[in-house]
CSV table of C-alpha atoms and ligand atoms in Angstrom, one decimal:
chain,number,residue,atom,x,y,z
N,1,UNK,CA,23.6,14.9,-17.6
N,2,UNK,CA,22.4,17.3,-20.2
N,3,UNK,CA,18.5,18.8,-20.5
N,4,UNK,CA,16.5,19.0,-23.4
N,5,UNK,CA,18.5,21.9,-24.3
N,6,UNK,CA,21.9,20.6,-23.8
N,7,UNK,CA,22.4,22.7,-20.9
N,8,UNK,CA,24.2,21.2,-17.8
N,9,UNK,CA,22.3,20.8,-14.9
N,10,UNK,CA,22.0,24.1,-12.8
N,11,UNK,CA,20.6,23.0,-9.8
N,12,UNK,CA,18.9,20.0,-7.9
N,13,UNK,CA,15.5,20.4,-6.1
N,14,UNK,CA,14.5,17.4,-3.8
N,15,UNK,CA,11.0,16.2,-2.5
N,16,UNK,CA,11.9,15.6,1.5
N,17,UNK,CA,9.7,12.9,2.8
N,18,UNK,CA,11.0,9.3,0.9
N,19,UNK,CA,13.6,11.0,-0.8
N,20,UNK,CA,15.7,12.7,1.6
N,21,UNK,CA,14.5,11.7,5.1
N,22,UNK,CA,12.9,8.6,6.4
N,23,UNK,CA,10.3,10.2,7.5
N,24,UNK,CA,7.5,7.2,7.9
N,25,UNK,CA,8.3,6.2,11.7
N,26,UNK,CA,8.1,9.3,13.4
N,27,UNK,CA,4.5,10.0,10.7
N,28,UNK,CA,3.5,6.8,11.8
N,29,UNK,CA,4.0,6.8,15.5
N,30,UNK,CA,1.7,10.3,15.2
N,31,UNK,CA,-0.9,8.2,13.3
N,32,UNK,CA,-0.9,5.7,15.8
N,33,UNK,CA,-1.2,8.3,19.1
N,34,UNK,CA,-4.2,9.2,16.8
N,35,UNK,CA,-5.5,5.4,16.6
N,36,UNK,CA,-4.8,5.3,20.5
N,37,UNK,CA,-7.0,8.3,21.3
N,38,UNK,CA,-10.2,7.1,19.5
N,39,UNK,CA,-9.4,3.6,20.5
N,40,UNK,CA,-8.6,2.1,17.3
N,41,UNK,CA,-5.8,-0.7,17.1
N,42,UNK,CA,-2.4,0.8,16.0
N,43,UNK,CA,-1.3,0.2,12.4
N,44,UNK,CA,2.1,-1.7,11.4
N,45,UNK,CA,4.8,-0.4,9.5
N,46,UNK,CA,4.6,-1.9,6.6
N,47,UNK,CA,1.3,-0.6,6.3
N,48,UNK,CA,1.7,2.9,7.2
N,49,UNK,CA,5.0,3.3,5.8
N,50,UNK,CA,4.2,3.3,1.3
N,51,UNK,CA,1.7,6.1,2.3
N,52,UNK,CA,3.8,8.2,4.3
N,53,UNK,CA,4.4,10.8,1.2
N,54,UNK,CA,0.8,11.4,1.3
N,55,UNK,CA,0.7,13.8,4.3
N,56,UNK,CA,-1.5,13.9,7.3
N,57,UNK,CA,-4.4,13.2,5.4
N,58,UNK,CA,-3.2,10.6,3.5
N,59,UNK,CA,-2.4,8.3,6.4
N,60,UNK,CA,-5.5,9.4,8.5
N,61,UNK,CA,-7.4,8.0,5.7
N,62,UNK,CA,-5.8,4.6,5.9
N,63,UNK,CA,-7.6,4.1,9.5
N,64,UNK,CA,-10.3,6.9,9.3
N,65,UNK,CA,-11.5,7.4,6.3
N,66,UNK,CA,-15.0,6.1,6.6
N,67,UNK,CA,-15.5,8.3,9.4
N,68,UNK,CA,-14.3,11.1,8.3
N,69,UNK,CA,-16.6,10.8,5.0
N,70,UNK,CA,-19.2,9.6,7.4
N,71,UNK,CA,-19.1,13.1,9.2
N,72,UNK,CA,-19.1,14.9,6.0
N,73,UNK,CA,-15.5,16.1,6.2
N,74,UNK,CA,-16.4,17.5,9.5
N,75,UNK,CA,-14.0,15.2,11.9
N,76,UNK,CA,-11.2,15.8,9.9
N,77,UNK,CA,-9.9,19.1,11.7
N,78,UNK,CA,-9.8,17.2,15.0
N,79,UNK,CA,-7.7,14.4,13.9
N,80,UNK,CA,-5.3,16.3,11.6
N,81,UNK,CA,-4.9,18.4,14.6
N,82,UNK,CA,-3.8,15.7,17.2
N,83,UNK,CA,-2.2,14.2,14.6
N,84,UNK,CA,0.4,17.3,13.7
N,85,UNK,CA,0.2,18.5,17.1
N,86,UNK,CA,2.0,15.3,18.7
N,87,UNK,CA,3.8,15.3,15.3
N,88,UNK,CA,5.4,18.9,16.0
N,89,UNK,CA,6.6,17.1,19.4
N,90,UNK,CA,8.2,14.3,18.1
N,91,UNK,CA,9.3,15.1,15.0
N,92,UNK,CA,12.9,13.4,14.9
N,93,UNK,CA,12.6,11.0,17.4
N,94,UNK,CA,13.3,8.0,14.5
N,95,UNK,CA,13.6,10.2,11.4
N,96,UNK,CA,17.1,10.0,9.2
N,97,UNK,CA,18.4,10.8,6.0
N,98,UNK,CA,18.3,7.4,3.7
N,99,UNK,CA,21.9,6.2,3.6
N,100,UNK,CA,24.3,8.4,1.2
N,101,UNK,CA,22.0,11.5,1.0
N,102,UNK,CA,25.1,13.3,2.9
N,103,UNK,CA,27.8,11.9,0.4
N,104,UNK,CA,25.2,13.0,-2.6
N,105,UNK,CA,24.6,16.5,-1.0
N,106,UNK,CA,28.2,17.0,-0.5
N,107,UNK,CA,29.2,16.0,-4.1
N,108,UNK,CA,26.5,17.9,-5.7
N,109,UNK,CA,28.5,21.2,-3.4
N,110,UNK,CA,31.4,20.3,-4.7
N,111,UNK,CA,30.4,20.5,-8.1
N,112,UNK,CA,28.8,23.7,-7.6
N,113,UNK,CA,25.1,22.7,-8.7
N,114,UNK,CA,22.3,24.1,-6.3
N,115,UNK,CA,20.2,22.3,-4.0
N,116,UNK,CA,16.6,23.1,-2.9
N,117,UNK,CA,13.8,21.4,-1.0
N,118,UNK,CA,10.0,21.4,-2.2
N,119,UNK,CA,8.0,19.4,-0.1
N,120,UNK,CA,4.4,19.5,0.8
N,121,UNK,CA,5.4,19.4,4.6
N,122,UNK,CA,4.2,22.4,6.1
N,123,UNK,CA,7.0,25.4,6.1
N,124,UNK,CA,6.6,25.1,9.7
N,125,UNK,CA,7.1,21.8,10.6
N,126,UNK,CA,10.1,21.5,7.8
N,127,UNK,CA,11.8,24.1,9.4
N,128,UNK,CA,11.2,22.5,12.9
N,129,UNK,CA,12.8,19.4,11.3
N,130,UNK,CA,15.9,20.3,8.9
N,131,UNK,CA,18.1,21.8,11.7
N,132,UNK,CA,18.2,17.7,13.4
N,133,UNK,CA,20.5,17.4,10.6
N,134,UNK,CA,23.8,19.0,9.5
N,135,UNK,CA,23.8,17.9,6.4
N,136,UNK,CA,21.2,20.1,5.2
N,137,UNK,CA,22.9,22.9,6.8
N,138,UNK,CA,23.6,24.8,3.6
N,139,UNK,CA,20.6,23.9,1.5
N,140,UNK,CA,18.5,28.0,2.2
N,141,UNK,CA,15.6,27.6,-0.1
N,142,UNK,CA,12.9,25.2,1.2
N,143,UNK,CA,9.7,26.1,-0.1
N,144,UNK,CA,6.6,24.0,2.2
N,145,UNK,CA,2.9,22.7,1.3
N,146,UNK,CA,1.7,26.3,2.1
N,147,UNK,CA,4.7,28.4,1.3
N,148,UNK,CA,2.6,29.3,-1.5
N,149,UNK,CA,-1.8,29.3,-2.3
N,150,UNK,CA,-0.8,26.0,-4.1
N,151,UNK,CA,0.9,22.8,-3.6
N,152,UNK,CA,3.0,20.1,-6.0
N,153,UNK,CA,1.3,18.9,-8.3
N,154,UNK,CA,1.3,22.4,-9.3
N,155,UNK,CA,4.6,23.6,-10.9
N,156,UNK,CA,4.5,27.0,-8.5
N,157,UNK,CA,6.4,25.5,-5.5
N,158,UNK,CA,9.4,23.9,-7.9
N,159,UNK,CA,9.1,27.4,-10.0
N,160,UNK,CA,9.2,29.0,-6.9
N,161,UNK,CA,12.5,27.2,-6.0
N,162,UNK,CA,14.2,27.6,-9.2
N,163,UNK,CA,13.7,31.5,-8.8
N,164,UNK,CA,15.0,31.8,-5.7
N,165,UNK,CA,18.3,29.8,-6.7
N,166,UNK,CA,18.4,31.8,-9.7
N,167,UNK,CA,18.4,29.4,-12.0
N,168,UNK,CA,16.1,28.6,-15.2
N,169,UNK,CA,13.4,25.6,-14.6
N,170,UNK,CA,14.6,23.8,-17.6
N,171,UNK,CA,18.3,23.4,-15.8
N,172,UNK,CA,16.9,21.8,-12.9
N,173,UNK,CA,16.1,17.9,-11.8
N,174,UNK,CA,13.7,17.4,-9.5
N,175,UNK,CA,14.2,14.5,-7.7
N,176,UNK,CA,10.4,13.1,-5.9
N,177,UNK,CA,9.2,9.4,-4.9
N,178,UNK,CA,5.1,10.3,-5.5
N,179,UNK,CA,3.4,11.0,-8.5
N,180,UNK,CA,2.5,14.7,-7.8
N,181,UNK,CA,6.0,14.8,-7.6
N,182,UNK,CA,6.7,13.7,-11.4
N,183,UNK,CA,3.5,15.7,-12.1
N,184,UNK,CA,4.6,19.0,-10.4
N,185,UNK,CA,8.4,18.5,-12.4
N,186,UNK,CA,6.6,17.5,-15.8
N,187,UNK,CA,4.7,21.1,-15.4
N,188,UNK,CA,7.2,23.3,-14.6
N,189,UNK,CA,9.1,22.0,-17.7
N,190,UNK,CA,12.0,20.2,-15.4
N,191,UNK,CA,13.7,16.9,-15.9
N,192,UNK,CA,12.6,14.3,-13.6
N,193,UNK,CA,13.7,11.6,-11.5
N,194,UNK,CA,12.0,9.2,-9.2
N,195,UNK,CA,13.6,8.3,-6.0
N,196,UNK,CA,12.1,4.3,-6.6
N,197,UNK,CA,13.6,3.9,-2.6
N,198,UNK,CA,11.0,6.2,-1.2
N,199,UNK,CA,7.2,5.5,-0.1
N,200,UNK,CA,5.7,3.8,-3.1
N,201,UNK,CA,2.6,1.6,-2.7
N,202,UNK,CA,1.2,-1.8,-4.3
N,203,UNK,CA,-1.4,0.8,-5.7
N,204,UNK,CA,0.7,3.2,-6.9
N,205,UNK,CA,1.8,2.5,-10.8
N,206,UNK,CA,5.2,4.7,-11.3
N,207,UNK,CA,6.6,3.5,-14.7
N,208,UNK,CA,3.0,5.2,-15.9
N,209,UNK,CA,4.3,8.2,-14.2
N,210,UNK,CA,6.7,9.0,-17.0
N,211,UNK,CA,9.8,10.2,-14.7
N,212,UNK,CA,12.9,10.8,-17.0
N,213,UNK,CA,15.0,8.5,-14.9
N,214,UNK,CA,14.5,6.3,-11.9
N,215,UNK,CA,17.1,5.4,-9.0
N,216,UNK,CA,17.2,2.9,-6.4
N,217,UNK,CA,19.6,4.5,-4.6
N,218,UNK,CA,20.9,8.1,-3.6
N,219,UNK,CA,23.9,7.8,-4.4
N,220,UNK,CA,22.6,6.7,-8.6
N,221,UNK,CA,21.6,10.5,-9.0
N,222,UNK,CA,25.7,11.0,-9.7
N,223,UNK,CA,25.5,8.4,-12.6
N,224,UNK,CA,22.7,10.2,-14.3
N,225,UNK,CA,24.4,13.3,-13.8
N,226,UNK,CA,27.2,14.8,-16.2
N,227,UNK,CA,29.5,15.2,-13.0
N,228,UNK,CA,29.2,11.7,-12.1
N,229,UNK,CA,32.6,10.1,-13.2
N,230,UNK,CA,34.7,13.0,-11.1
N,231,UNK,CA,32.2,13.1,-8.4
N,232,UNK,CA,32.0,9.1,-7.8
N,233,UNK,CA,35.9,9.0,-7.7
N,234,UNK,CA,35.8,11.3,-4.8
N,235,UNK,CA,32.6,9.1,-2.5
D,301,PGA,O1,3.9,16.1,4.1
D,301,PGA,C1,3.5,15.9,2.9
D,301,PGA,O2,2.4,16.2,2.5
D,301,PGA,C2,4.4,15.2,1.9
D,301,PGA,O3,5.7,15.7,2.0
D,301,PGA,P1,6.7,15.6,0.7
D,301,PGA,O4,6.2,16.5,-0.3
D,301,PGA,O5,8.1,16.0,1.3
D,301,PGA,O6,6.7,14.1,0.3
């Protein structure tokens, strides 16, 4: 695949949650120790899991929301805090890369374009959670939620990345499954894809999002890429 510029690709930079991990049962069973503490009835998959690239707060919301507007912002604090707190303790208890992330990580190596994570995961927790699996091993810029003052949808974080790799924004792809995501890309002048297999609700509208190229699967990022015809022989 070739930029606006006719450049290669340099480097890929990946949102984490719904795009490399499954990350939605271990958020989810910290949303539901929440629900269990004030009492409230716990909340399915299938409803948790389209909201689990929206953070803490994001899936508070889905069972506390009233409340928390209801005490003018003020419970908040408390609930994100049991929430990340039992979060911190279980945090790959049910988590796993989405099938052919490995394969797609180890082509991408062998075709010596860069990798980096942005995610809006705090720095802390990420790098509590990327050492569970080895094929991350070699990825060594992750920028987090609050590596920086500012998060995705601003460009900084995926700037951030590309600066660290060494590599001009306009050769990267960044590769999200939210619309801050194809927002943060769009502004810091990268190509984007959407991962359409990540967290993606009945609400959310992502062919307005106007991502450069979707794919269902991991393993699709290879056809989109220039590489792909070598690289796929070798998966
Ligand atoms: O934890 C969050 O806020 C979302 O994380 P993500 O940016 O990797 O989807």
């Amino acid at each position: 695949m070739r930029n606006q510029d006719n450049k290669p690709v340099a480097a890929v930079l990946f949102d984490l949650d719904g795009t490399l991990l499954d990350t939605a049962p271990d958020l989810g069973a910290a949303l539901n120790h929440v629900c269990h503490l004030h009492q409230r009835p716990a909340v399915p998959a299938e409803r948790f899991t389209p909201y689990a690239s929206h953070g803490s707060r994001g899936l508070l919301n889905l069972v506390f929301a009233d409340d928390i507007a209801a005490s003018q912002e003020q419970l908040l604090p408390q609930l994100r805090q049991q929430f990340l707190s039992y979060y911190h303790d279980n945090i790959a208890t049910h988590t796993r890369p989405y099938d052919g992330i490995a394969e797609l990580l180890a082509a991408l190596q062998e075709a010596d374009i860069k990798v980096a994570i942005v995610t809006n995961k705090p720095i802390a927790l990420t790098h509590r959670l990327l050492p569970h699996y080895p094929e991350f091993a070699h990825i060594e810029v992750v920028v987090g939620g609050d590596t920086l003052p500012v998060a995705k949808p601003s460009p900084e974080p995926l700037l951030h990345a590309a600066e660290q790799l060494g590599v001009h924004a306009h050769s990267c792809l960044y590769v999200g499954d939210a619309e801050r995501d194809i927002q943060a890309g769009v502004n810091a002048g990268m190509a984007t894809v959407l991962a359409a297999y990540g967290y993606i609700s009945d609400e959310d509208q992502p062919q307005r999002w106007g991502a450069d190229y979707t794919i269902e699967t991991p393993q699709q990022l290879l056809r989109i890429l220039s590489v792909a015809d070598a690289l796929t022989q070798s998966l």
